[in-house]
mmCIF file of N, CA and C in Angstrom:
data_model
loop_
_atom_site.group_PDB
_atom_site.id
_atom_site.type_symbol
_atom_site.label_atom_id
_atom_site.label_comp_id
_atom_site.label_asym_id
_atom_site.label_seq_id
_atom_site.Cartn_x
_atom_site.Cartn_y
_atom_site.Cartn_z
ATOM 1 N N MET A 236 0.837 -1.182 0.000
ATOM 2 C CA MET A 236 0.000 0.000 0.000
ATOM 3 C C MET A 236 0.881 1.244 0.000
ATOM 4 N N LYS A 237 0.393 2.249 -0.655
ATOM 5 C CA LYS A 237 1.102 3.518 -0.675
ATOM 6 C C LYS A 237 0.814 4.293 0.609
ATOM 7 N N THR A 238 1.693 5.212 0.906
ATOM 8 C CA THR A 238 1.537 6.029 2.100
ATOM 9 C C THR A 238 0.266 6.869 2.025
ATOM 10 N N LYS A 239 -0.051 7.365 0.851
ATOM 11 C CA LYS A 239 -1.258 8.173 0.678
ATOM 12 C C LYS A 239 -2.514 7.362 0.990
ATOM 13 N N THR A 240 -2.546 6.118 0.573
ATOM 14 C CA THR A 240 -3.693 5.255 0.830
ATOM 15 C C THR A 240 -3.854 4.984 2.319
ATOM 16 N N VAL A 241 -2.750 4.718 2.996
ATOM 17 C CA VAL A 241 -2.799 4.449 4.435
ATOM 18 C C VAL A 241 -3.292 5.682 5.190
ATOM 19 N N ILE A 242 -2.808 6.851 4.807
ATOM 20 C CA ILE A 242 -3.223 8.082 5.471
ATOM 21 C C ILE A 242 -4.704 8.369 5.224
ATOM 22 N N LEU A 243 -5.176 8.171 3.997
ATOM 23 C CA LEU A 243 -6.596 8.384 3.696
ATOM 24 C C LEU A 243 -7.485 7.444 4.498
ATOM 25 N N CYS A 244 -7.088 6.186 4.604
ATOM 26 C CA CYS A 244 -7.882 5.221 5.371
ATOM 27 C C CYS A 244 -7.890 5.580 6.855
ATOM 28 N N ALA A 245 -6.754 6.039 7.375
ATOM 29 C CA ALA A 245 -6.689 6.423 8.784
ATOM 30 C C ALA A 245 -7.519 7.671 9.064
ATOM 31 N N VAL A 246 -7.476 8.627 8.163
ATOM 32 C CA VAL A 246 -8.263 9.853 8.346
ATOM 33 C C VAL A 246 -9.761 9.543 8.284
ATOM 34 N N CYS A 247 -10.150 8.690 7.366
ATOM 35 C CA CYS A 247 -11.570 8.339 7.273
ATOM 36 C C CYS A 247 -12.023 7.519 8.481
ATOM 37 N N ALA A 248 -11.147 6.677 9.026
ATOM 38 C CA ALA A 248 -11.486 5.967 10.264
ATOM 39 C C ALA A 248 -11.642 6.954 11.413
ATOM 40 N N ALA A 249 -10.818 7.992 11.444
ATOM 41 C CA ALA A 249 -10.954 9.027 12.469
ATOM 42 C C ALA A 249 -12.246 9.817 12.288
ATOM 43 N N ILE A 250 -12.646 10.051 11.046
ATOM 44 C CA ILE A 250 -13.914 10.739 10.781
ATOM 45 C C ILE A 250 -15.088 9.908 11.295
ATOM 46 N N ILE A 251 -15.024 8.601 11.097
ATOM 47 C CA ILE A 251 -16.089 7.731 11.616
ATOM 48 C C ILE A 251 -16.120 7.800 13.138
ATOM 49 N N CYS A 252 -14.949 7.831 13.771
ATOM 50 C CA CYS A 252 -14.889 7.924 15.233
ATOM 51 C C CYS A 252 -15.508 9.222 15.739
ATOM 52 N N VAL A 253 -15.220 10.322 15.067
ATOM 53 C CA VAL A 253 -15.774 11.616 15.487
ATOM 54 C C VAL A 253 -17.282 11.653 15.251
ATOM 55 N N PHE A 254 -17.729 11.150 14.118
ATOM 56 C CA PHE A 254 -19.164 11.160 13.824
ATOM 57 C C PHE A 254 -19.944 10.252 14.772
ATOM 58 N N SER A 255 -19.316 9.226 15.320
ATOM 59 C CA SER A 255 -20.042 8.333 16.224
ATOM 60 C C SER A 255 -20.341 9.008 17.564
ATOM 61 N N LEU A 256 -19.629 10.078 17.876
ATOM 62 C CA LEU A 256 -19.885 10.795 19.120
ATOM 63 C C LEU A 256 -21.019 11.807 18.995
ATOM 64 N N ILE A 257 -21.392 12.172 17.785
ATOM 65 C CA ILE A 257 -22.444 13.164 17.567
ATOM 66 C C ILE A 257 -23.799 12.464 17.575
ATOM 67 N N THR A 258 -24.657 12.879 18.457
ATOM 68 C CA THR A 258 -25.986 12.264 18.560
ATOM 69 C C THR A 258 -27.066 13.294 18.276
ATOM 70 N N ILE A 259 -28.154 12.808 17.722
ATOM 71 C CA ILE A 259 -29.341 13.623 17.474
ATOM 72 C C ILE A 259 -30.479 12.967 18.246
ATOM 73 N N ASN A 260 -31.023 13.693 19.206
ATOM 74 C CA ASN A 260 -32.099 13.143 20.030
ATOM 75 C C ASN A 260 -33.441 13.424 19.379
ATOM 76 N N ILE A 261 -34.030 12.381 18.838
ATOM 77 C CA ILE A 261 -35.367 12.468 18.257
ATOM 78 C C ILE A 261 -36.242 11.496 19.039
ATOM 79 N N GLY A 262 -37.098 12.028 19.862
ATOM 80 C CA GLY A 262 -37.942 11.173 20.680
ATOM 81 C C GLY A 262 -37.139 10.481 21.770
ATOM 82 N N THR A 263 -37.374 9.199 21.939
ATOM 83 C CA THR A 263 -36.694 8.461 23.008
ATOM 84 C C THR A 263 -35.437 7.748 22.536
ATOM 85 N N VAL A 264 -35.245 7.653 21.239
ATOM 86 C CA VAL A 264 -34.096 6.920 20.703
ATOM 87 C C VAL A 264 -33.105 7.907 20.099
ATOM 88 N N PRO A 265 -31.892 7.984 20.661
ATOM 89 C CA PRO A 265 -30.889 8.878 20.062
ATOM 90 C C PRO A 265 -30.295 8.255 18.799
ATOM 91 N N ILE A 266 -30.048 9.083 17.811
ATOM 92 C CA ILE A 266 -29.482 8.629 16.547
ATOM 93 C C ILE A 266 -28.070 9.183 16.436
ATOM 94 N N THR A 267 -27.094 8.322 16.135
ATOM 95 C CA THR A 267 -25.726 8.782 15.957
ATOM 96 C C THR A 267 -25.427 8.902 14.465
ATOM 97 N N LEU A 268 -24.426 9.689 14.152
ATOM 98 C CA LEU A 268 -24.044 9.886 12.763
ATOM 99 C C LEU A 268 -23.014 8.862 12.285
ATOM 100 N N SER A 269 -22.737 7.847 13.098
ATOM 101 C CA SER A 269 -21.741 6.847 12.698
ATOM 102 C C SER A 269 -22.214 6.041 11.488
ATOM 103 N N LEU A 270 -23.483 5.743 11.414
ATOM 104 C CA LEU A 270 -24.000 5.009 10.262
ATOM 105 C C LEU A 270 -23.870 5.833 8.994
ATOM 106 N N PHE A 271 -24.144 7.142 9.101
ATOM 107 C CA PHE A 271 -23.963 8.027 7.965
ATOM 108 C C PHE A 271 -22.509 8.041 7.508
ATOM 109 N N ALA A 272 -21.576 8.082 8.467
ATOM 110 C CA ALA A 272 -20.152 8.107 8.124
ATOM 111 C C ALA A 272 -19.712 6.783 7.512
ATOM 112 N N ILE A 273 -20.247 5.676 7.995
ATOM 113 C CA ILE A 273 -19.875 4.371 7.450
ATOM 114 C C ILE A 273 -20.348 4.226 6.010
ATOM 115 N N PHE A 274 -21.475 4.839 5.668
ATOM 116 C CA PHE A 274 -21.926 4.816 4.276
ATOM 117 C C PHE A 274 -21.233 5.879 3.426
ATOM 118 N N LEU A 275 -20.779 6.960 4.048
ATOM 119 C CA LEU A 275 -20.140 8.044 3.317
ATOM 120 C C LEU A 275 -18.704 7.716 2.916
ATOM 121 N N VAL A 276 -17.978 7.043 3.771
ATOM 122 C CA VAL A 276 -16.554 6.764 3.517
ATOM 123 C C VAL A 276 -16.337 5.922 2.264
ATOM 124 N N PRO A 277 -17.060 4.828 2.030
ATOM 125 C CA PRO A 277 -16.834 4.089 0.773
ATOM 126 C C PRO A 277 -17.221 4.873 -0.475
ATOM 127 N N VAL A 278 -18.153 5.801 -0.343
ATOM 128 C CA VAL A 278 -18.504 6.633 -1.490
ATOM 129 C C VAL A 278 -17.340 7.554 -1.839
ATOM 130 N N ILE A 279 -16.676 8.072 -0.821
ATOM 131 C CA ILE A 279 -15.553 8.977 -1.038
ATOM 132 C C ILE A 279 -14.313 8.221 -1.508
ATOM 133 N N LEU A 280 -13.965 7.133 -0.834
ATOM 134 C CA LEU A 280 -12.710 6.425 -1.097
ATOM 135 C C LEU A 280 -12.814 5.311 -2.126
ATOM 136 N N GLY A 281 -13.967 4.751 -2.293
ATOM 137 C CA GLY A 281 -14.111 3.560 -3.116
ATOM 138 C C GLY A 281 -14.338 2.356 -2.220
ATOM 139 N N ALA A 282 -14.687 1.253 -2.821
ATOM 140 C CA ALA A 282 -15.096 0.084 -2.048
ATOM 141 C C ALA A 282 -13.955 -0.516 -1.228
ATOM 142 N N LYS A 283 -12.817 -0.751 -1.837
ATOM 143 C CA LYS A 283 -11.713 -1.433 -1.149
ATOM 144 C C LYS A 283 -11.159 -0.591 -0.005
ATOM 145 N N LYS A 284 -10.883 0.673 -0.273
ATOM 146 C CA LYS A 284 -10.339 1.551 0.761
ATOM 147 C C LYS A 284 -11.379 1.848 1.833
ATOM 148 N N GLY A 285 -12.639 1.908 1.453
ATOM 149 C CA GLY A 285 -13.706 2.124 2.422
ATOM 150 C C GLY A 285 -13.844 0.973 3.395
ATOM 151 N N VAL A 286 -13.711 -0.236 2.879
ATOM 152 C CA VAL A 286 -13.783 -1.411 3.748
ATOM 153 C C VAL A 286 -12.598 -1.427 4.708
ATOM 154 N N ILE A 287 -11.438 -1.013 4.229
ATOM 155 C CA ILE A 287 -10.262 -0.951 5.102
ATOM 156 C C ILE A 287 -10.484 0.074 6.210
ATOM 157 N N SER A 288 -11.059 1.217 5.884
ATOM 158 C CA SER A 288 -11.318 2.256 6.886
ATOM 159 C C SER A 288 -12.309 1.784 7.940
ATOM 160 N N VAL A 289 -13.364 1.132 7.510
ATOM 161 C CA VAL A 289 -14.357 0.618 8.461
ATOM 162 C C VAL A 289 -13.746 -0.503 9.301
ATOM 163 N N ALA A 290 -12.891 -1.321 8.709
ATOM 164 C CA ALA A 290 -12.218 -2.378 9.468
ATOM 165 C C ALA A 290 -11.285 -1.787 10.526
ATOM 166 N N VAL A 291 -10.610 -0.699 10.191
ATOM 167 C CA VAL A 291 -9.756 -0.025 11.176
ATOM 168 C C VAL A 291 -10.600 0.530 12.314
ATOM 169 N N TYR A 292 -11.748 1.103 11.984
ATOM 170 C CA TYR A 292 -12.663 1.618 13.011
ATOM 171 C C TYR A 292 -13.127 0.492 13.933
ATOM 172 N N LEU A 293 -13.515 -0.630 13.357
ATOM 173 C CA LEU A 293 -13.948 -1.762 14.178
ATOM 174 C C LEU A 293 -12.808 -2.325 15.009
ATOM 175 N N LEU A 294 -11.608 -2.331 14.452
ATOM 176 C CA LEU A 294 -10.440 -2.808 15.190
ATOM 177 C C LEU A 294 -10.139 -1.893 16.383
ATOM 178 N N LEU A 295 -10.269 -0.593 16.180
ATOM 179 C CA LEU A 295 -10.070 0.341 17.291
ATOM 180 C C LEU A 295 -11.073 0.084 18.413
ATOM 181 N N GLY A 296 -12.298 -0.216 18.043
ATOM 182 C CA GLY A 296 -13.316 -0.496 19.054
ATOM 183 C C GLY A 296 -13.090 -1.805 19.781
ATOM 184 N N THR A 297 -12.632 -2.828 19.075
ATOM 185 C CA THR A 297 -12.411 -4.121 19.730
ATOM 186 C C THR A 297 -11.161 -4.115 20.602
ATOM 187 N N VAL A 298 -10.216 -3.239 20.296
ATOM 188 C CA VAL A 298 -9.022 -3.121 21.150
ATOM 189 C C VAL A 298 -9.381 -2.517 22.489
ATOM 190 N N GLY A 299 -10.396 -1.672 22.513
ATOM 191 C CA GLY A 299 -10.832 -1.111 23.781
ATOM 192 C C GLY A 299 -11.003 0.393 23.787
ATOM 193 N N LEU A 300 -10.713 1.054 22.686
ATOM 194 C CA LEU A 300 -10.932 2.495 22.636
ATOM 195 C C LEU A 300 -12.432 2.803 22.633
ATOM 196 N N PRO A 301 -12.852 3.847 23.306
ATOM 197 C CA PRO A 301 -14.292 4.160 23.377
ATOM 198 C C PRO A 301 -14.786 4.897 22.137
ATOM 199 N N VAL A 302 -14.810 4.210 21.005
ATOM 200 C CA VAL A 302 -15.240 4.830 19.757
ATOM 201 C C VAL A 302 -16.660 4.447 19.368
ATOM 202 N N PHE A 303 -17.201 3.420 19.982
ATOM 203 C CA PHE A 303 -18.555 3.020 19.675
ATOM 204 C C PHE A 303 -19.539 3.873 20.460
ATOM 205 N N ALA A 304 -20.706 4.087 19.879
ATOM 206 C CA ALA A 304 -21.696 4.962 20.523
ATOM 207 C C ALA A 304 -22.274 4.281 21.701
#
């Protein structure tokens, strides 16, 4: 992988992490923007790089970082 690809995937994983913290309270169920970011990243990067970014996000969450809503 090229350095540019790795940096783009890391930045998009960070964008997903930031969007997962933003909540919109509609009624009793809060909605987070993480789903929007997960669908937005593959549109921006393409399918292969988007899957890598989402996999990095999931890996960060399974390691123990508080990135999940």
